XYZ file of C-alpha atoms in Angstrom:
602
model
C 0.000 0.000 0.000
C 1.291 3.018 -0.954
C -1.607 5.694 -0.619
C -4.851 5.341 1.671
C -7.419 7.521 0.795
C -10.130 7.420 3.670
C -13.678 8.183 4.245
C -12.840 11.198 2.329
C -15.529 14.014 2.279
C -15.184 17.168 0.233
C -18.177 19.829 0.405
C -18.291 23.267 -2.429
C -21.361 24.782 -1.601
C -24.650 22.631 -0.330
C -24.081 19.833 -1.934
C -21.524 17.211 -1.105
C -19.070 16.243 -3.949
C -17.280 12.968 -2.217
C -19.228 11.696 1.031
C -17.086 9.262 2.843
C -15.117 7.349 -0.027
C -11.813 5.613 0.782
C -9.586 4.838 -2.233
C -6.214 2.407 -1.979
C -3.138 2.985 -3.998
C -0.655 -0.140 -4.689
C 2.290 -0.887 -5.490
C 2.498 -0.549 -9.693
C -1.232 -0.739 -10.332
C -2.628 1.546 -12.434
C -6.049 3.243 -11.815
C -8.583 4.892 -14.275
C -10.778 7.531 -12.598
C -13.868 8.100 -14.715
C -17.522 10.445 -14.421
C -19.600 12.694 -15.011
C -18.477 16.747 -15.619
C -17.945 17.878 -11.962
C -18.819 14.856 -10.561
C -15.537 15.531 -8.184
C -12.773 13.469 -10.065
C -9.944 16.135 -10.602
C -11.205 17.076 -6.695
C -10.092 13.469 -5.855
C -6.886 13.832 -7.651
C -5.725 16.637 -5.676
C -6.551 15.129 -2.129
C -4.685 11.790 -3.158
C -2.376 14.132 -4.510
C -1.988 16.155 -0.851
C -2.637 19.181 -3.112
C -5.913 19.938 -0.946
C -6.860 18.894 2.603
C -10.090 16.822 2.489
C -13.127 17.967 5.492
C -13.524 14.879 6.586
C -11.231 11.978 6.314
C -7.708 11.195 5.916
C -4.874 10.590 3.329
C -2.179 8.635 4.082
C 0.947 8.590 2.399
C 3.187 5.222 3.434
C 7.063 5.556 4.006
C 8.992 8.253 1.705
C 6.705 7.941 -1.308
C 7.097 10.227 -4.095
C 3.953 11.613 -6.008
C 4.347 13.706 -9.357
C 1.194 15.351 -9.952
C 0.352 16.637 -13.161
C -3.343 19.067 -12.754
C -5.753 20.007 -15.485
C -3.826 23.457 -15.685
C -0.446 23.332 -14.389
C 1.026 26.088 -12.441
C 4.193 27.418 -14.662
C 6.947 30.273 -13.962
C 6.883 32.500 -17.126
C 9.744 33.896 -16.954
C 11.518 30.140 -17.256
C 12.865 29.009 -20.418
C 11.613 25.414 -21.492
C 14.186 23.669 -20.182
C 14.526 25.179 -16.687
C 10.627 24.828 -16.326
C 11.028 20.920 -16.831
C 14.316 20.612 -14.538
C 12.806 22.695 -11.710
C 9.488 20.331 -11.974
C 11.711 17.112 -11.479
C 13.251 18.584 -8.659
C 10.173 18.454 -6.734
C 10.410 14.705 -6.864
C 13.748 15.020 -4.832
C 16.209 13.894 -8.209
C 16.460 16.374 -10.917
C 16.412 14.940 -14.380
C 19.384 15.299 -16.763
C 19.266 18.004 -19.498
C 19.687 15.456 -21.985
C 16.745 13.668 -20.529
C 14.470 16.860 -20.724
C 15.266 17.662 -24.290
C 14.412 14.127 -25.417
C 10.912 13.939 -23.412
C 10.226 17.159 -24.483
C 10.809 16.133 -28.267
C 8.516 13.357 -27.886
C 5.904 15.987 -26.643
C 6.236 18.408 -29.677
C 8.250 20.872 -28.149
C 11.598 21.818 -29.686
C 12.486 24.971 -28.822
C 13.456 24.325 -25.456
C 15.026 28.154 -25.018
C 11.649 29.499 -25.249
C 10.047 31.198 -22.648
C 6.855 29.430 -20.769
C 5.066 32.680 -21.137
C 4.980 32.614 -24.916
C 3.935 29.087 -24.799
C -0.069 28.513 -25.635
C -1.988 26.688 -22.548
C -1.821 23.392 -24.578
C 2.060 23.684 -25.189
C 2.301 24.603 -20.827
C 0.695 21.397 -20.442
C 2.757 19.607 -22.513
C 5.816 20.993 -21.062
C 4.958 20.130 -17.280
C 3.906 16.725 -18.164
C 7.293 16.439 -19.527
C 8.370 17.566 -16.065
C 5.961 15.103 -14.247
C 6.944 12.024 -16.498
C 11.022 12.674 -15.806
C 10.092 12.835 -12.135
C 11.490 9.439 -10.288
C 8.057 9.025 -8.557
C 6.332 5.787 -6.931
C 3.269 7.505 -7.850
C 1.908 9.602 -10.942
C -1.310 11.802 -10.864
C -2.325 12.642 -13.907
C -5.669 15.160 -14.737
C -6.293 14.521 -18.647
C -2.709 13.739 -19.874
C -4.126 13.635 -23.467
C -5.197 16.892 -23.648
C -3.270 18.618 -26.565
C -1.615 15.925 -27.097
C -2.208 15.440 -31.222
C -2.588 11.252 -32.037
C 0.901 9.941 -32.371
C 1.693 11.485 -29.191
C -1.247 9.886 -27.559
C -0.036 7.008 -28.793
C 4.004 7.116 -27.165
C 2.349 8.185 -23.944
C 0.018 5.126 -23.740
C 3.003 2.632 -24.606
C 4.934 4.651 -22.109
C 2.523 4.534 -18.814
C 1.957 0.792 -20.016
C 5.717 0.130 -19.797
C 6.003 2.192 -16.073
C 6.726 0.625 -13.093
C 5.442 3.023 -10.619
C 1.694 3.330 -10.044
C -0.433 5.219 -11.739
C -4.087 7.169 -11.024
C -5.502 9.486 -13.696
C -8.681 10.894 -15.185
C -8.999 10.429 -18.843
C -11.718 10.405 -21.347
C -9.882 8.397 -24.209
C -11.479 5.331 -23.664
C -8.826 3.778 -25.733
C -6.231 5.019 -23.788
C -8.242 4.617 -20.577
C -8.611 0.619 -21.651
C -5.627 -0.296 -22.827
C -3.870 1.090 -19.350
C -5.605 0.565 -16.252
C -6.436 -2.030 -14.691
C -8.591 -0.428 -11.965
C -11.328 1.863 -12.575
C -12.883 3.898 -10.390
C -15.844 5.725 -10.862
C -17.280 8.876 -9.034
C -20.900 8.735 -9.101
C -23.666 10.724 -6.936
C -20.532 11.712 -4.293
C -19.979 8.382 -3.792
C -16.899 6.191 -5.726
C -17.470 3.172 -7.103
C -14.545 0.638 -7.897
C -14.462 -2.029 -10.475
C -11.085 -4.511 -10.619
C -11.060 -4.460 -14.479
C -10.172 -2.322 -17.290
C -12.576 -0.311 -18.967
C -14.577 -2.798 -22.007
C -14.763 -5.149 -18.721
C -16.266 -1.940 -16.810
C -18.882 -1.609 -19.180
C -20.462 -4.822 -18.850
C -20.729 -4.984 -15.424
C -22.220 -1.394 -15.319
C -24.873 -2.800 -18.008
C -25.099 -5.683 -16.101
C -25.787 -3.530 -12.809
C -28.146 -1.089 -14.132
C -30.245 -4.167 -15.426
C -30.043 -5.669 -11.665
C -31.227 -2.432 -10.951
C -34.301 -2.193 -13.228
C -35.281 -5.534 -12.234
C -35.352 -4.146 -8.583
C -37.428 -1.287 -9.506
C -39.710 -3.086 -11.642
C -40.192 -5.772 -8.739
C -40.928 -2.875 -6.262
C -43.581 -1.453 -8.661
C -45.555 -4.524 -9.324
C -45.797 -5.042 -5.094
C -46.512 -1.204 -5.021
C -49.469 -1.866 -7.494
C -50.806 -4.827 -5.918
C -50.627 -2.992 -2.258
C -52.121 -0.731 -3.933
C -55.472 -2.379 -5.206
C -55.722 -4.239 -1.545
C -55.587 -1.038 -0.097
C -58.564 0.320 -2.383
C -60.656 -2.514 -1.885
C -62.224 -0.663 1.169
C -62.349 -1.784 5.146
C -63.034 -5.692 4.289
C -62.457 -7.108 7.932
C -59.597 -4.719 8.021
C -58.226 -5.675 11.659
C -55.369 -6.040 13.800
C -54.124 -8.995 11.388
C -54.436 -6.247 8.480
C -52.126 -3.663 9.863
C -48.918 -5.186 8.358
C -49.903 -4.590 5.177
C -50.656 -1.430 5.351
C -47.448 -0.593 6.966
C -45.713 -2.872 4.270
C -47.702 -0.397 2.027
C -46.747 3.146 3.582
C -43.293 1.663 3.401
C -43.468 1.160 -0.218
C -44.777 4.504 -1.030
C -42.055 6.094 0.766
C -39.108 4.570 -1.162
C -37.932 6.262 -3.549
C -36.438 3.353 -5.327
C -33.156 3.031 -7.121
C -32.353 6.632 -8.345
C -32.202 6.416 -12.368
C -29.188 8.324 -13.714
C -30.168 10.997 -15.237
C -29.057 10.803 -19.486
C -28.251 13.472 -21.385
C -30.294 13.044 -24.913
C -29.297 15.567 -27.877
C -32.533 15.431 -30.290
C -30.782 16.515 -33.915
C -31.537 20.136 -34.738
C -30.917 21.243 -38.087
C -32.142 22.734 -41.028
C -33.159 22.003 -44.472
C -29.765 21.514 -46.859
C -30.109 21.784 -50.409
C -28.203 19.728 -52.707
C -25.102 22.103 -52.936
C -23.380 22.209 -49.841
C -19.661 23.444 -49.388
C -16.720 23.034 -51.973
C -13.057 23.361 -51.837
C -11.362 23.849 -55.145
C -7.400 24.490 -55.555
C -7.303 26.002 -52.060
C -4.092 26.658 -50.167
C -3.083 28.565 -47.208
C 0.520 29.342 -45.258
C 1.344 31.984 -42.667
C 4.896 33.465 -43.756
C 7.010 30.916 -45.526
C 4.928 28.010 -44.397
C 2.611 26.561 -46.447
C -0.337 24.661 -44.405
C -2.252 23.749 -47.330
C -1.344 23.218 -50.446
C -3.989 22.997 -53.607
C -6.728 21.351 -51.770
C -9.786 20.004 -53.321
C -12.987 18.829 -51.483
C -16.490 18.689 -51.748
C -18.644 17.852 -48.520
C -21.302 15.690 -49.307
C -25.137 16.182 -47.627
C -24.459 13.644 -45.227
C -20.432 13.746 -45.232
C -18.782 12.274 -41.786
C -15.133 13.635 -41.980
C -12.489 13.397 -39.615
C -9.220 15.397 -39.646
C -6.097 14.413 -38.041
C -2.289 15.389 -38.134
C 0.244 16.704 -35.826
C -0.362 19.732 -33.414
C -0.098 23.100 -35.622
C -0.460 21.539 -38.740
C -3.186 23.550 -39.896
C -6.202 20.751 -39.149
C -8.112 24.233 -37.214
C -6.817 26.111 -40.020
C -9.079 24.123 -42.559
C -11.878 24.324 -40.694
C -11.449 28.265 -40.488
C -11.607 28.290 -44.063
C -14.863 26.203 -44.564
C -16.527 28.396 -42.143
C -15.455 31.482 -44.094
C -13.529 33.031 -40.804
C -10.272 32.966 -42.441
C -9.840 33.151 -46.480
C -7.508 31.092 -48.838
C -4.300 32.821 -50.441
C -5.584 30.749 -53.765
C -8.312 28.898 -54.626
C -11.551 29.352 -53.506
C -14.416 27.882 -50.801
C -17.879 27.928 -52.441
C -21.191 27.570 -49.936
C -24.287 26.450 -50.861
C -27.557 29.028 -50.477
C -29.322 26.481 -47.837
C -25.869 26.321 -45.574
C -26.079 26.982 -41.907
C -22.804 26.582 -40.546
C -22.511 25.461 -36.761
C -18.656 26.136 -35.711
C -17.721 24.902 -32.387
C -14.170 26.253 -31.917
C -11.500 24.446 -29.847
C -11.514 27.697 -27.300
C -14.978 27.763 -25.976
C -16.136 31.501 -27.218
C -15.742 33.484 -24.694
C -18.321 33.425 -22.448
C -19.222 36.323 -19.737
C -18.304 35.044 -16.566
C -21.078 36.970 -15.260
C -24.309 36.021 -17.325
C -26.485 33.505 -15.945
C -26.337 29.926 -17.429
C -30.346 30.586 -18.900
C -29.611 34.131 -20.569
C -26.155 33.002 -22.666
C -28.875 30.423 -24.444
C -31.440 32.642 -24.484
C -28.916 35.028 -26.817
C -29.052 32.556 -29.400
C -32.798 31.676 -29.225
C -35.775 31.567 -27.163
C -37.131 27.929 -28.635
C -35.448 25.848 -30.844
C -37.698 23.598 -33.183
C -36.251 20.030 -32.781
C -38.416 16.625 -34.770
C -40.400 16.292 -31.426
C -41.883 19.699 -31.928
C -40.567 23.296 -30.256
C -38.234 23.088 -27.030
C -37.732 26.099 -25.304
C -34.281 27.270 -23.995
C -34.697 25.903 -20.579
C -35.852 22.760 -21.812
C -32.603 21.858 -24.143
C -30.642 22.999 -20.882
C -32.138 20.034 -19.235
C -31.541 18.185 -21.936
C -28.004 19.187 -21.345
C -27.978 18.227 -18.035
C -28.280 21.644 -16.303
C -31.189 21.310 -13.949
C -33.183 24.037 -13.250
C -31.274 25.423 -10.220
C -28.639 25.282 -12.029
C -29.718 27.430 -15.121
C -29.876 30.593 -12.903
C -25.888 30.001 -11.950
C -23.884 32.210 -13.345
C -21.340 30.923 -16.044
C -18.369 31.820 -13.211
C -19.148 29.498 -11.792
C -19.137 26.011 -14.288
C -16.694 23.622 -14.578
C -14.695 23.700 -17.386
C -16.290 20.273 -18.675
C -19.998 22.090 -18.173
C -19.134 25.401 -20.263
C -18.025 23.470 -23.076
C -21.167 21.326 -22.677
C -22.992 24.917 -22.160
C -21.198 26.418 -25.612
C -21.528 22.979 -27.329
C -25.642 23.251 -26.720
C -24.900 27.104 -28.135
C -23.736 26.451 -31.416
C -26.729 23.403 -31.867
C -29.409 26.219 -31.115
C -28.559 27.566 -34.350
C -30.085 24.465 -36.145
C -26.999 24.189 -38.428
C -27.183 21.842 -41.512
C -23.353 21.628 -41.360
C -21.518 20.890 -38.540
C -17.259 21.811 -37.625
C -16.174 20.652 -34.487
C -12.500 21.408 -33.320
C -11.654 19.225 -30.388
C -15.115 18.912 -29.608
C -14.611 15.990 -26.794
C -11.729 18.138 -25.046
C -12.626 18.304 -21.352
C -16.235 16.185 -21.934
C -16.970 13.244 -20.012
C -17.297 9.707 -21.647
C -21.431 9.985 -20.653
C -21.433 13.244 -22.673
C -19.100 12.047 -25.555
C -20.973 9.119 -26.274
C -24.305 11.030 -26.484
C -22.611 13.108 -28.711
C -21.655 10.326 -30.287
C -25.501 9.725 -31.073
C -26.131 12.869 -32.262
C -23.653 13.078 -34.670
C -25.052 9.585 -35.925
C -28.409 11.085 -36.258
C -27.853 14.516 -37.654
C -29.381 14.699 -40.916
C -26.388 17.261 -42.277
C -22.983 16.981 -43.157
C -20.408 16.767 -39.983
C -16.402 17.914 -40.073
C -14.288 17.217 -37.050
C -11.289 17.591 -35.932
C -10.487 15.070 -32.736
C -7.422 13.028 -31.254
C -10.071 11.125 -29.337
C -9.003 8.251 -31.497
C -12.567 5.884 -30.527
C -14.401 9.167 -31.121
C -13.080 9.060 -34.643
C -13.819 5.681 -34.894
C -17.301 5.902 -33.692
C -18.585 8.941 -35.658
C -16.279 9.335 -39.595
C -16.308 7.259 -42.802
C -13.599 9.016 -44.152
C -10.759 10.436 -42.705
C -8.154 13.472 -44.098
C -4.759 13.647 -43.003
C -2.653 16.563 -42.827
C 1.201 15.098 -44.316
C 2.878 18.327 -42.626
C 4.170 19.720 -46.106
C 0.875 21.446 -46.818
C -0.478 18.198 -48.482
C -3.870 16.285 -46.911
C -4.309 12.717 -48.089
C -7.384 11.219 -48.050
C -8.687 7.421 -46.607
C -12.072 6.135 -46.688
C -13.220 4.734 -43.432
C -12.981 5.748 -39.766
C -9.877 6.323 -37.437
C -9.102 1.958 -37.255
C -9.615 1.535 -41.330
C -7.041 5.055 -41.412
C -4.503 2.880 -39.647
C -4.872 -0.309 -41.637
C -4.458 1.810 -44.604
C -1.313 3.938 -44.128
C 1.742 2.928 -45.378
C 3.765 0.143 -43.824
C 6.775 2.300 -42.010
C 3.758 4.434 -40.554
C 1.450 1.879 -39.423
C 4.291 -0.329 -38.033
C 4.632 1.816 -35.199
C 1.574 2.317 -34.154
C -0.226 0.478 -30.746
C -3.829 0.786 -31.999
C -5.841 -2.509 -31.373
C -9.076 -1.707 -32.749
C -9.219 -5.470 -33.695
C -7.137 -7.293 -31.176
C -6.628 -10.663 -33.676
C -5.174 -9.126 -36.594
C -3.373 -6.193 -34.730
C -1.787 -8.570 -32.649
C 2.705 -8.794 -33.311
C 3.512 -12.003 -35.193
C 4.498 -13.719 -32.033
C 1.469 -13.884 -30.193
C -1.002 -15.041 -32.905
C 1.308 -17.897 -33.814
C 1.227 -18.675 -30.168
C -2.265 -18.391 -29.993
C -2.450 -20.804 -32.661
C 0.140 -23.148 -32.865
C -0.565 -23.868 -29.328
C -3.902 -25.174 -30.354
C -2.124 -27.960 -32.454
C 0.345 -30.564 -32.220
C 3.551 -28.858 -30.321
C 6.727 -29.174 -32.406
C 9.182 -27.067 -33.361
C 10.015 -26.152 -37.489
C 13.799 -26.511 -38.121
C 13.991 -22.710 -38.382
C 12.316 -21.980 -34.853
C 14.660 -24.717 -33.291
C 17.638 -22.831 -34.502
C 15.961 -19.465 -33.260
C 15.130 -21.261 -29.719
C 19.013 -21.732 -29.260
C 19.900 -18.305 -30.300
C 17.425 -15.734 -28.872
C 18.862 -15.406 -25.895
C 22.258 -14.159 -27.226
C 20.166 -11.846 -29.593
C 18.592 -10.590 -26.763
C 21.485 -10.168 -24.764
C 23.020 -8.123 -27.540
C 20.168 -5.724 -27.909
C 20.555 -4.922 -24.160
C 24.160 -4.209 -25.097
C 23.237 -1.869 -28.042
C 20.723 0.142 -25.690
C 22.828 0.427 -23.226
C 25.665 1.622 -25.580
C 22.928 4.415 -27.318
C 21.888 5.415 -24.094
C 25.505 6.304 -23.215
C 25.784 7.933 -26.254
C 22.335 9.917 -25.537
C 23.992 11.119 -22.421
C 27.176 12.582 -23.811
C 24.922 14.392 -27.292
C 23.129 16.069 -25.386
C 24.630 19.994 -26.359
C 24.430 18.011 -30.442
C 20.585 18.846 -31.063
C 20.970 16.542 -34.487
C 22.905 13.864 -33.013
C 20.723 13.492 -30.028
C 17.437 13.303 -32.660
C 19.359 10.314 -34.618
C 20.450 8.507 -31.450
C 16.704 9.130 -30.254
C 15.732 7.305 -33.483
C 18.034 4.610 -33.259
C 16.997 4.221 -29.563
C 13.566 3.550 -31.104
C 14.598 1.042 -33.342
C 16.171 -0.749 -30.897
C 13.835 -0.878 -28.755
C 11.064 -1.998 -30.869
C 13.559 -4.893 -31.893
C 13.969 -5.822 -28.414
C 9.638 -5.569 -27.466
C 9.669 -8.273 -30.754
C 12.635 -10.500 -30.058
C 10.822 -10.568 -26.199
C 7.702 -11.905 -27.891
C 9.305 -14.277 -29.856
C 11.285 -15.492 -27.197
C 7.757 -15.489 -24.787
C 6.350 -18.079 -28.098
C 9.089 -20.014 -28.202
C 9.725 -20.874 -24.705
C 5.433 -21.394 -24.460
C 5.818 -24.113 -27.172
C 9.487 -25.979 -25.345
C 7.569 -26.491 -22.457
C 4.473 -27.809 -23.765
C 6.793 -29.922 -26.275
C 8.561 -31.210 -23.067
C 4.938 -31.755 -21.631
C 3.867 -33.748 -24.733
C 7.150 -36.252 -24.515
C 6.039 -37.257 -20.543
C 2.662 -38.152 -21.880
């Protein structure tokens, strides 16, 4: 045990946000925290975290255990360059990291101007740079608030093989459910200020949730057939009604008082939109660059009616550029964006529109429209803000004070009161819970117009495009039909190699394990070939260990030699990924000698 977590409670307000939970912390496991906007899971964070003293309760931190925290928005100097921002924020573990080290986590995130100042930085490139600081940290424990944030998909990516390969235990809140399943092995969920705790990862989660909520229904049914029944005995009038009687109609009063299993309350988006004629939006021969860089370079597109397009590519590529341009905000150097006469463009930006902290919750919807007409008839304003999930105590807050999670949620149900026909969403699952994204999810399904996104929610992509563009990063977008999974499949080999996508486990899986998986199911033998490789792999292994060793040496005395530390960063890769596949062999081979050696005692 590492961290106890006790009987916490944590009040803002009236309300209670955690009532008496306890959460555990071992040694190496690795813990998902998951729910609703505001439902009190970056609050948990920081009192496992010691960042904030709980009001009832304790947190106990065993022995000298070392916690790098990384919060939703990091606190940064802004006078530090890069580099000293990331050294001072290993420090706090007790070991500062090596500059050599810095520079190559910081590479990995994106950043490689490591002389820059923090305050010039944007608030996605801050958080990159202090989870750079967090991951160099020599911690037992890391606490991480939405490490994907900003993070563009290949990035994603490294960080998930990287918290798989850590040693030290991990607790975060995410909302990539790939991410989040692939990781943990714990999830914990906070739900009506109480935590819930499930020993699986998240696809195992979601059955016993649907198998719970089913339990649940049955209850409620069960309670409201007896309720019924008590019911008609107790309408029948005062037949004989005596002392023998009076249990039931105590069993009765009881009855009527429960208030049963409270349902959780669902957001549901109906799909608003308008009529779209047949010619919607065009891109012919369009480029745009800023200075000497070209973003995009002679791009042609036409959107169909009922187009689902998804946009990916590296951070600053120009992906939010291109959606500028369909939406008419920002205008091509060359080329040109035709709009149809029936368009109504919906634009949710990746920086919620700024919002006056002082306005209450009911009046910013009001300012784009009293009632809304929606297939079920006309909703009024109020009414889609209970669709959103902002009761009506709620809709009289000011916007102050929202969670960040809740204003997007507030400036996502903004943009849908226009009843666009065409919808661009930038990032539109940044700092939404998995509840909200999946309704969304819906929505987007149902929407009778043409939707294009830009995400690095990687199941998001997969769950919501049939065709998918990708920004190359030399002003040229290729195109792939098929969601984020079918993207993969297609790219080409030295690309797709690398990646640690398993939208469908069987064929994703490295050579290794499928043979094992089958060859296991046959006869055990070994082919002359794998013989030959039995008796050698462990000397290949051994001098792969030698090679990384030697690299990281080399690493170590680069690191002034910007260009030689990239190449040795590279090789370091290669090697690496040589030694995760001569490790699986040598995991199939040694699987089938043993069951060979079984098979001769038989």
């Amino acid at each position: 045990m590492l961290v106890a977590g006790e009987n916490l409670f944590k009040q803002y307000g009236e309300t209670p946000l955690l009532n008496h939970c306890s959460l555990y912390i071992s040694e190496g496991e690795k813990i998902g925290v998951i729910g609703r906007n505001g439902a009190g899971k970056s609050t948990l964070l920081k009192l496992m975290a010691g960042k904030e003293l709980p009001d009832g309760g304790t947190v106990t931190v065993h022995g000298s255990i070392r916690i790098g925290y990384l919060p939703q928005i990091p606190p940064v100097t802004d006078s530090h360059t890069v580099l000293e921002q990331v050294l001072a924020d290993t420090v706090l573990s007790g070991e500062r990291a090596e500059e050599y080290e810095a520079k190559q986590m910081l590479s990995r995130l994106g950043i490689s101007d490591t002389e820059a100042l923090v305050g010039t930085l944007s608030g996605g490139q801050k958080k990159r740079v202090a989870l750079a600081g967090v991951l160099l940290s020599r911690c037992e424990i890391l606490i991480l608030d939405e490490p994907t944030n900003h993070l563009d998909d290949e990035m994603i990516r490294w960080l998930e093989n990287w918290l798989i390969r850590y040693k030290g235990a991990l607790l975060m809140v995410t909302h990539d459910r790939y991410f989040l399943d692939r990781i943990v092995s714990r999830i914990a969920e906070v739900r009506g200020a109480g935590l819930h705790l499930y020993n699986c990862n998240y696809a195992s989660y979601l059955e016993l949730r649907a198998q719970q909520e089913e339990m649940e229904a049955g209850t409620q049914r069960k309670r409201q057939s007896l309720l019924r029944k008590e019911l008609a005995w107790m309408q029948q009038g005062p037949k004989a009604r005596g002392t023998k009687s009076r249990s039931r109609i105590e069993r009765f009063e009881a009855l009527e008082a429960q208030t049963g299993q409270e349902a959780a309350r669902k957001l549901e988006l109906q799909s608003v939109s308008t009529r779209l004629g047949k010619k919607t939006i065009e891109l012919h021969g369009v480029t745009k660059g800023y200075g000497d860089r070209v973003l995009i370079q002679d791009f042609d597109q036409m959107i169909a009616r009922d187009a689902r397009i998804g946009i990916v590519g590296p951070n600053g590529c120009g992906k939010s550029t291109l959606l500028k341009l369909i939406a008419g905000q920002h205008q091509p150097d060359s080329g040109e964006v035709i709009v149809g006469d029936t368009v109504q463009i919906g634009y949710f930006a990746q920086d919620c529109a700024e919002m006056d902290p002082g306005m209450r919750v009911i009046d910013f919807v009001k300012s784009f429209g009293e009632t809304v007409q929606t297939v079920d008839g006309t909703v009024t304003a109020s009414q889609m803000l209970e669709q959103f999930l902002f009761p009506a105590d709620l809709q009289w807050n000011t916007i102050s004070r929202l969670s960040g999670g809740e204003r997007r949620r507030l400036y996502l149900l903004s943009v849908l009161m226009t009843a666009p026909n065409i919808l661009l969403l930038d990032e539109p699952t940044n700092d939404l819970d998995i509840d909200t994204s999946m309704v969304l999810e819906e929505y987007i399904e149902g929407f009778s117009g043409a939707v294009v996104l830009v995400s690095h929610d990687r199941y998001f992509l997969d769950k919501t495009t049939d065709h998918i563009l990708e920004f190359q990063g030399d002003g040229q977008i290729r195109k792939y039909l098929g969601g984020y999974s079918e993207y993969l499949n297609q790219r080409e080999p030295d690309a797709s190699s690398q990646r640690s996508d398993k939208a469908e486990p069987e064929r994703d899986k490295p050579k290794a394990k499928r043979e094992r998986s089958s060859s296991l199911q046959a006869k055990a033998r070994f082919t002359f070939k794998e013989q030959r490789e039995y008796e050698e792999i462990d000397d290949v292994i051994a001098g792969l260990e030698q090679k990384r060793a030697e690299v990281e040496k080399a690493i170590a005395e680069a690191a002034s030699d910007f260009e030689e530390l990239q190449r040795l960063l590279v090789l370091q890769d290669e090697i690496h990924q040589q030694l995760e596949e001569q490790t699986e062999r040598w995991l199939y081979l040694n699987d089938l000698a043993d069951r060979i050696e079984q098979e001769s005692k038989l």
